[in-house]
Amino acid sequence: MFRIDKDFFVFQSSMWQTNSVVYRNEAVAVVIDPTYFPSEIRIIASQAMNSKAFNKYVIFTHADFDHIVGHQYFNGFKLLGHSAFRTVDREAQLIQLNELDETYYVSRDKKFVFPEIDNYLEDGMRIPLAKDELLVVHAPGHTAESIFLISRSKRILVAGDYLSDLEFPFVYHSFRSYIDTLEKTKKLVDELEIEMVIPGHGDFAAGRQEILFRIDSDKDYLEEILARVTDYCTRGMTLKEILEVLKEMSFRGEKITGVLVKMHMENIRKAVEEICAGN
């Protein structure tokens, strides 16, 4: 557990270094993306339940299974997520969760069910937190329903599956939307004087320099794929040929290797789908 200050806590799972947040004060208890193993979720729940606040929320930054798996442990908490949750493929998320649990022999004392959202969030909404508020920012790109949550007084941005130090952008929804979200994020960093970003996976980005580095390097990666795929589609290259050429790309100065190669290939397929379909 990382204690950012007296009422803001981050819990990092041993599964993919996935981050969950607990923010509690006299007025509210907020849990963001509780995950992953049952023993880890119970610790998060004990921290969140140790609050006499009347308003209690579990907020999902998006609907990927590793970010929603723990909600059953928070009885009495209202579930909040973006309105695009309505369009999520629930069965696909359940299949992925079951496959991962079977791989690692995870036994769950509470059977997972896809969360039923109590209150839908939209871009620009504010969740009052006594002397603070959480600003909701719609952040499509990774998924259609992705959001950021920004603590205005603490100047902390909870980013979901964006701006990780461990991985390049995974584009499940739209390349163009992802780039637009990164550009919007850069403006928010300046306008709201954001001092820390908590990504869905990995270490925090502390300070303007590190935050902007992650934004710019993620954008560079996406724009390189788009530019090269556009060129190759114009030339009439096949998907197989494009994959072969672009598999050697680097990210933040390092060659993409290991398990991330598969995700990189999926990004290229997504770009070809978006760009080449009209050619």
GROMACS .gro file of C-alpha atoms in nm:
model
  279
    1MET     CA    1   0.000   0.000   0.000
    2PHE     CA    2   0.116   0.352  -0.083
    3ARG     CA    3  -0.019   0.635   0.129
    4ILE     CA    4  -0.019   0.952  -0.080
    5ASP     CA    5  -0.149   1.159   0.212
    6LYS     CA    6  -0.374   1.111   0.515
    7ASP     CA    7  -0.682   1.012   0.315
    8PHE     CA    8  -0.555   0.895  -0.027
    9PHE     CA    9  -0.424   0.538  -0.063
   10VAL     CA   10  -0.303   0.329  -0.358
   11PHE     CA   11  -0.296  -0.051  -0.351
   12GLN     CA   12  -0.090  -0.229  -0.616
   13SER     CA   13  -0.180  -0.586  -0.708
   14SER     CA   14   0.082  -0.848  -0.785
   15MET     CA   15  -0.120  -0.916  -1.101
   16TRP     CA   16   0.014  -0.682  -1.369
   17GLN     CA   17   0.096  -0.419  -1.103
   18THR     CA   18  -0.267  -0.307  -1.129
   19ASN     CA   19  -0.349  -0.006  -0.911
   20SER     CA   20  -0.658   0.044  -0.696
   21VAL     CA   21  -0.732   0.370  -0.513
   22VAL     CA   22  -0.909   0.442  -0.186
   23TYR     CA   23  -0.994   0.805  -0.108
   24ARG     CA   24  -1.183   0.859   0.214
   25ASN     CA   25  -1.265   1.151   0.440
   26GLU     CA   26  -1.545   1.256   0.672
   27ALA     CA   27  -1.790   1.300   0.384
   28VAL     CA   28  -1.722   1.017   0.143
   29ALA     CA   29  -1.544   0.689   0.080
   30VAL     CA   30  -1.438   0.630  -0.281
   31VAL     CA   31  -1.283   0.313  -0.422
   32ILE     CA   32  -1.148   0.317  -0.776
   33ASP     CA   33  -1.092  -0.009  -0.971
   34PRO     CA   34  -1.069  -0.262  -0.683
   35THR     CA   35  -0.858  -0.559  -0.795
   36TYR     CA   36  -0.731  -0.840  -0.834
   37PHE     CA   37  -0.677  -1.140  -0.606
   38PRO     CA   38  -0.940  -1.197  -0.334
   39SER     CA   39  -0.687  -1.148  -0.053
   40GLU     CA   40  -0.583  -0.814  -0.205
   41ILE     CA   41  -0.941  -0.699  -0.253
   42ARG     CA   42  -1.027  -0.780   0.108
   43ILE     CA   43  -0.744  -0.554   0.225
   44ILE     CA   44  -0.874  -0.273   0.003
   45ALA     CA   45  -1.226  -0.328   0.136
   46SER     CA   46  -1.112  -0.316   0.498
   47GLN     CA   47  -0.948   0.021   0.432
   48ALA     CA   48  -1.256   0.159   0.257
   49MET     CA   49  -1.503   0.020   0.508
   50ASN     CA   50  -1.314   0.193   0.788
   51SER     CA   51  -1.515   0.505   0.720
   52LYS     CA   52  -1.832   0.645   0.874
   53ALA     CA   53  -1.905   0.850   0.563
   54PHE     CA   54  -2.262   0.844   0.437
   55ASN     CA   55  -2.166   0.854   0.068
   56LYS     CA   56  -1.976   0.547  -0.053
   57TYR     CA   57  -1.882   0.480  -0.415
   58VAL     CA   58  -1.695   0.227  -0.624
   59ILE     CA   59  -1.592   0.401  -0.946
   60PHE     CA   60  -1.465   0.216  -1.253
   61THR     CA   61  -1.226   0.391  -1.490
   62HIS     CA   62  -1.335   0.142  -1.756
   63ALA     CA   63  -1.484  -0.205  -1.792
   64ASP     CA   64  -1.178  -0.425  -1.850
   65PHE     CA   65  -1.217  -0.729  -1.626
   66ASP     CA   66  -0.903  -0.662  -1.422
   67HIS     CA   67  -1.046  -0.324  -1.315
   68ILE     CA   68  -1.396  -0.435  -1.218
   69VAL     CA   69  -1.339  -0.775  -1.058
   70GLY     CA   70  -1.355  -0.664  -0.694
   71HIS     CA   71  -1.682  -0.474  -0.669
   72GLN     CA   72  -1.872  -0.752  -0.488
   73TYR     CA   73  -1.669  -0.690  -0.172
   74PHE     CA   74  -1.816  -0.342  -0.119
   75ASN     CA   75  -2.165  -0.384   0.019
   76GLY     CA   76  -2.356  -0.058   0.042
   77PHE     CA   77  -2.135   0.121  -0.211
   78LYS     CA   78  -2.296   0.272  -0.520
   79LEU     CA   79  -2.131   0.164  -0.848
   80LEU     CA   80  -2.036   0.443  -1.088
   81GLY     CA   81  -1.906   0.425  -1.443
   82HIS     CA   82  -1.932   0.608  -1.773
   83SER     CA   83  -2.258   0.580  -1.966
   84ALA     CA   84  -2.077   0.382  -2.240
   85PHE     CA   85  -2.070   0.091  -1.993
   86ARG     CA   86  -2.409   0.010  -2.147
   87THR     CA   87  -2.237  -0.106  -2.468
   88VAL     CA   88  -1.961  -0.321  -2.314
   89ASP     CA   89  -1.933  -0.685  -2.421
   90ARG     CA   90  -1.993  -0.841  -2.080
   91GLU     CA   91  -1.941  -1.198  -2.192
   92ALA     CA   92  -1.597  -1.119  -2.336
   93GLN     CA   93  -1.484  -0.974  -2.003
   94LEU     CA   94  -1.613  -1.277  -1.814
   95ILE     CA   95  -1.432  -1.515  -2.049
   96GLN     CA   96  -1.102  -1.329  -2.006
   97LEU     CA   97  -1.135  -1.328  -1.627
   98ASN     CA   98  -1.212  -1.699  -1.613
   99GLU     CA   99  -0.919  -1.782  -1.840
  100LEU     CA  100  -0.676  -1.586  -1.624
  101ASP     CA  101  -0.813  -1.730  -1.301
  102GLU     CA  102  -0.783  -2.083  -1.440
  103THR     CA  103  -0.426  -2.016  -1.552
  104TYR     CA  104  -0.319  -1.904  -1.203
  105TYR     CA  105  -0.553  -2.132  -1.003
  106VAL     CA  106  -0.735  -1.835  -0.851
  107SER     CA  107  -1.022  -1.938  -0.624
  108ARG     CA  108  -1.281  -1.666  -0.560
  109ASP     CA  109  -1.503  -1.679  -0.252
  110LYS     CA  110  -1.737  -1.431  -0.423
  111LYS     CA  111  -1.839  -1.533  -0.773
  112PHE     CA  112  -1.779  -1.253  -1.021
  113VAL     CA  113  -2.077  -1.091  -1.186
  114PHE     CA  114  -2.052  -0.794  -1.420
  115PRO     CA  115  -2.129  -0.476  -1.225
  116GLU     CA  116  -2.468  -0.311  -1.266
  117ILE     CA  117  -2.399   0.062  -1.265
  118ASP     CA  118  -2.612   0.261  -1.019
  119ASN     CA  119  -2.524   0.605  -1.153
  120TYR     CA  120  -2.375   0.679  -1.493
  121LEU     CA  121  -2.105   0.941  -1.527
  122GLU     CA  122  -2.050   1.190  -1.809
  123ASP     CA  123  -1.765   1.416  -1.909
  124GLY     CA  124  -1.736   1.721  -1.685
  125MET     CA  125  -1.936   1.586  -1.393
  126ARG     CA  126  -1.805   1.657  -1.044
  127ILE     CA  127  -1.826   1.426  -0.745
  128PRO     CA  128  -1.815   1.632  -0.422
  129LEU     CA  129  -1.570   1.514  -0.155
  130ALA     CA  130  -1.606   1.762   0.135
  131LYS     CA  131  -1.314   2.001   0.075
  132ASP     CA  132  -1.231   1.841  -0.259
  133GLU     CA  133  -1.405   1.709  -0.568
  134LEU     CA  134  -1.338   1.445  -0.832
  135LEU     CA  135  -1.365   1.578  -1.186
  136VAL     CA  136  -1.483   1.318  -1.438
  137VAL     CA  137  -1.310   1.335  -1.777
  138HIS     CA  138  -1.428   1.110  -2.059
  139ALA     CA  139  -1.114   0.953  -2.208
  140PRO     CA  140  -1.207   0.729  -2.504
  141GLY     CA  141  -0.938   0.549  -2.698
  142HIS     CA  142  -0.828   0.254  -2.491
  143THR     CA  143  -1.197   0.170  -2.457
  144ALA     CA  144  -1.509   0.371  -2.538
  145GLU     CA  145  -1.610   0.401  -2.172
  146SER     CA  146  -1.271   0.502  -2.027
  147ILE     CA  147  -1.259   0.796  -1.788
  148PHE     CA  148  -1.006   0.990  -1.585
  149LEU     CA  149  -1.079   1.100  -1.230
  150ILE     CA  150  -0.902   1.415  -1.112
  151SER     CA  151  -0.874   1.523  -0.750
  152ARG     CA  152  -0.883   1.900  -0.783
  153SER     CA  153  -0.728   1.986  -0.445
  154LYS     CA  154  -0.462   1.714  -0.450
  155ARG     CA  155  -0.386   1.764  -0.822
  156ILE     CA  156  -0.385   1.389  -0.881
  157LEU     CA  157  -0.514   1.229  -1.201
  158VAL     CA  158  -0.626   0.864  -1.182
  159ALA     CA  159  -0.575   0.751  -1.539
  160GLY     CA  160  -0.707   0.397  -1.576
  161ASP     CA  161  -0.523   0.220  -1.857
  162TYR     CA  162  -0.333   0.526  -1.979
  163LEU     CA  163   0.016   0.667  -1.921
  164SER     CA  164   0.180   0.355  -1.779
  165ASP     CA  165   0.555   0.321  -1.737
  166LEU     CA  166   0.522  -0.052  -1.813
  167GLU     CA  167   0.339  -0.062  -2.144
  168PHE     CA  168   0.261   0.129  -2.460
  169PRO     CA  169  -0.100   0.225  -2.540
  170PHE     CA  170  -0.338  -0.066  -2.595
  171VAL     CA  171  -0.600   0.050  -2.845
  172TYR     CA  172  -0.926  -0.143  -2.817
  173HIS     CA  173  -1.155   0.141  -2.927
  174SER     CA  174  -0.998   0.401  -3.160
  175PHE     CA  175  -0.655   0.535  -3.252
  176ARG     CA  176  -0.787   0.881  -3.330
  177SER     CA  177  -0.982   0.899  -3.006
  178TYR     CA  178  -0.677   0.782  -2.812
  179ILE     CA  179  -0.461   1.058  -2.960
  180ASP     CA  180  -0.734   1.315  -2.894
  181THR     CA  181  -0.747   1.198  -2.532
  182LEU     CA  182  -0.371   1.239  -2.495
  183GLU     CA  183  -0.390   1.591  -2.637
  184LYS     CA  184  -0.673   1.673  -2.396
  185THR     CA  185  -0.471   1.529  -2.108
  186LYS     CA  186  -0.179   1.757  -2.187
  187LYS     CA  187  -0.409   2.059  -2.164
  188LEU     CA  188  -0.555   1.936  -1.835
  189VAL     CA  189  -0.207   1.894  -1.688
  190ASP     CA  190  -0.141   2.262  -1.760
  191GLU     CA  191  -0.483   2.403  -1.674
  192LEU     CA  192  -0.531   2.207  -1.350
  193GLU     CA  193  -0.162   2.195  -1.256
  194ILE     CA  194  -0.164   1.816  -1.223
  195GLU     CA  195   0.127   1.698  -1.011
  196MET     CA  196   0.077   1.320  -1.013
  197VAL     CA  197  -0.073   1.059  -1.244
  198ILE     CA  198  -0.172   0.718  -1.113
  199PRO     CA  199  -0.191   0.477  -1.408
  200GLY     CA  200  -0.386   0.155  -1.411
  201HIS     CA  201  -0.061  -0.041  -1.412
  202GLY     CA  202   0.284   0.042  -1.281
  203ASP     CA  203   0.448   0.330  -1.101
  204PHE     CA  204   0.307   0.679  -1.053
  205ALA     CA  205   0.418   0.965  -1.276
  206ALA     CA  206   0.528   1.235  -1.033
  207GLY     CA  207   0.599   1.585  -1.158
  208ARG     CA  208   0.523   1.767  -1.480
  209GLN     CA  209   0.832   1.642  -1.666
  210GLU     CA  210   0.755   1.272  -1.618
  211ILE     CA  211   0.384   1.320  -1.689
  212LEU     CA  212   0.451   1.503  -2.016
  213PHE     CA  213   0.714   1.246  -2.116
  214ARG     CA  214   0.459   0.969  -2.087
  215ILE     CA  215   0.196   1.166  -2.279
  216ASP     CA  216   0.435   1.258  -2.560
  217SER     CA  217   0.594   0.914  -2.595
  218ASP     CA  218   0.254   0.743  -2.604
  219LYS     CA  219   0.136   0.987  -2.869
  220ASP     CA  220   0.455   0.936  -3.074
  221TYR     CA  221   0.399   0.560  -3.073
  222LEU     CA  222   0.040   0.589  -3.193
  223GLU     CA  223   0.115   0.851  -3.457
  224GLU     CA  224   0.403   0.645  -3.598
  225ILE     CA  225   0.174   0.345  -3.641
  226LEU     CA  226  -0.097   0.556  -3.805
  227ALA     CA  227   0.145   0.729  -4.042
  228ARG     CA  228   0.317   0.409  -4.149
  229VAL     CA  229  -0.002   0.207  -4.184
  230THR     CA  230  -0.154   0.487  -4.395
  231ASP     CA  231   0.151   0.480  -4.621
  232TYR     CA  232   0.154   0.101  -4.650
  233CYS     CA  233  -0.218   0.083  -4.722
  234THR     CA  234  -0.178   0.340  -4.998
  235ARG     CA  235   0.094   0.121  -5.147
  236GLY     CA  236  -0.141  -0.177  -5.141
  237MET     CA  237   0.053  -0.383  -4.887
  238THR     CA  238  -0.126  -0.675  -4.723
  239LEU     CA  239  -0.190  -0.707  -4.350
  240LYS     CA  240   0.074  -0.979  -4.328
  241GLU     CA  241   0.331  -0.754  -4.494
  242ILE     CA  242   0.245  -0.459  -4.269
  243LEU     CA  243   0.274  -0.672  -3.955
  244GLU     CA  244   0.612  -0.802  -4.065
  245VAL     CA  245   0.751  -0.452  -4.121
  246LEU     CA  246   0.607  -0.291  -3.808
  247LYS     CA  247   0.688  -0.569  -3.563
  248GLU     CA  248   1.037  -0.418  -3.528
  249MET     CA  249   0.909  -0.086  -3.392
  250SER     CA  250   1.045   0.050  -3.066
  251PHE     CA  251   0.875   0.233  -2.780
  252ARG     CA  252   1.049   0.490  -2.561
  253GLY     CA  253   1.380   0.393  -2.719
  254GLU     CA  254   1.346   0.021  -2.644
  255LYS     CA  255   1.258  -0.263  -2.879
  256ILE     CA  256   0.919  -0.417  -2.806
  257THR     CA  257   0.976  -0.770  -2.678
  258GLY     CA  258   0.819  -1.056  -2.483
  259VAL     CA  259   0.447  -1.068  -2.414
  260LEU     CA  260   0.404  -0.709  -2.535
  261VAL     CA  261   0.477  -0.813  -2.895
  262LYS     CA  262   0.131  -0.971  -2.914
  263MET     CA  263  -0.033  -0.648  -2.796
  264HIS     CA  264   0.174  -0.447  -3.043
  265MET     CA  265   0.054  -0.673  -3.325
  266GLU     CA  266  -0.305  -0.624  -3.211
  267ASN     CA  267  -0.257  -0.247  -3.224
  268ILE     CA  268  -0.131  -0.274  -3.581
  269ARG     CA  269  -0.429  -0.487  -3.679
  270LYS     CA  270  -0.659  -0.228  -3.525
  271ALA     CA  271  -0.488   0.053  -3.718
  272VAL     CA  272  -0.518  -0.142  -4.044
  273GLU     CA  273  -0.886  -0.200  -3.971
  274GLU     CA  274  -0.943   0.173  -3.910
  275ILE     CA  275  -0.735   0.307  -4.199
  276CYS     CA  276  -0.728   0.050  -4.477
  277ALA     CA  277  -1.096  -0.043  -4.482
  278GLY     CA  278  -1.176   0.267  -4.686
  279ASN     CA  279  -0.892   0.220  -4.934
   0.00000   0.00000   0.00000
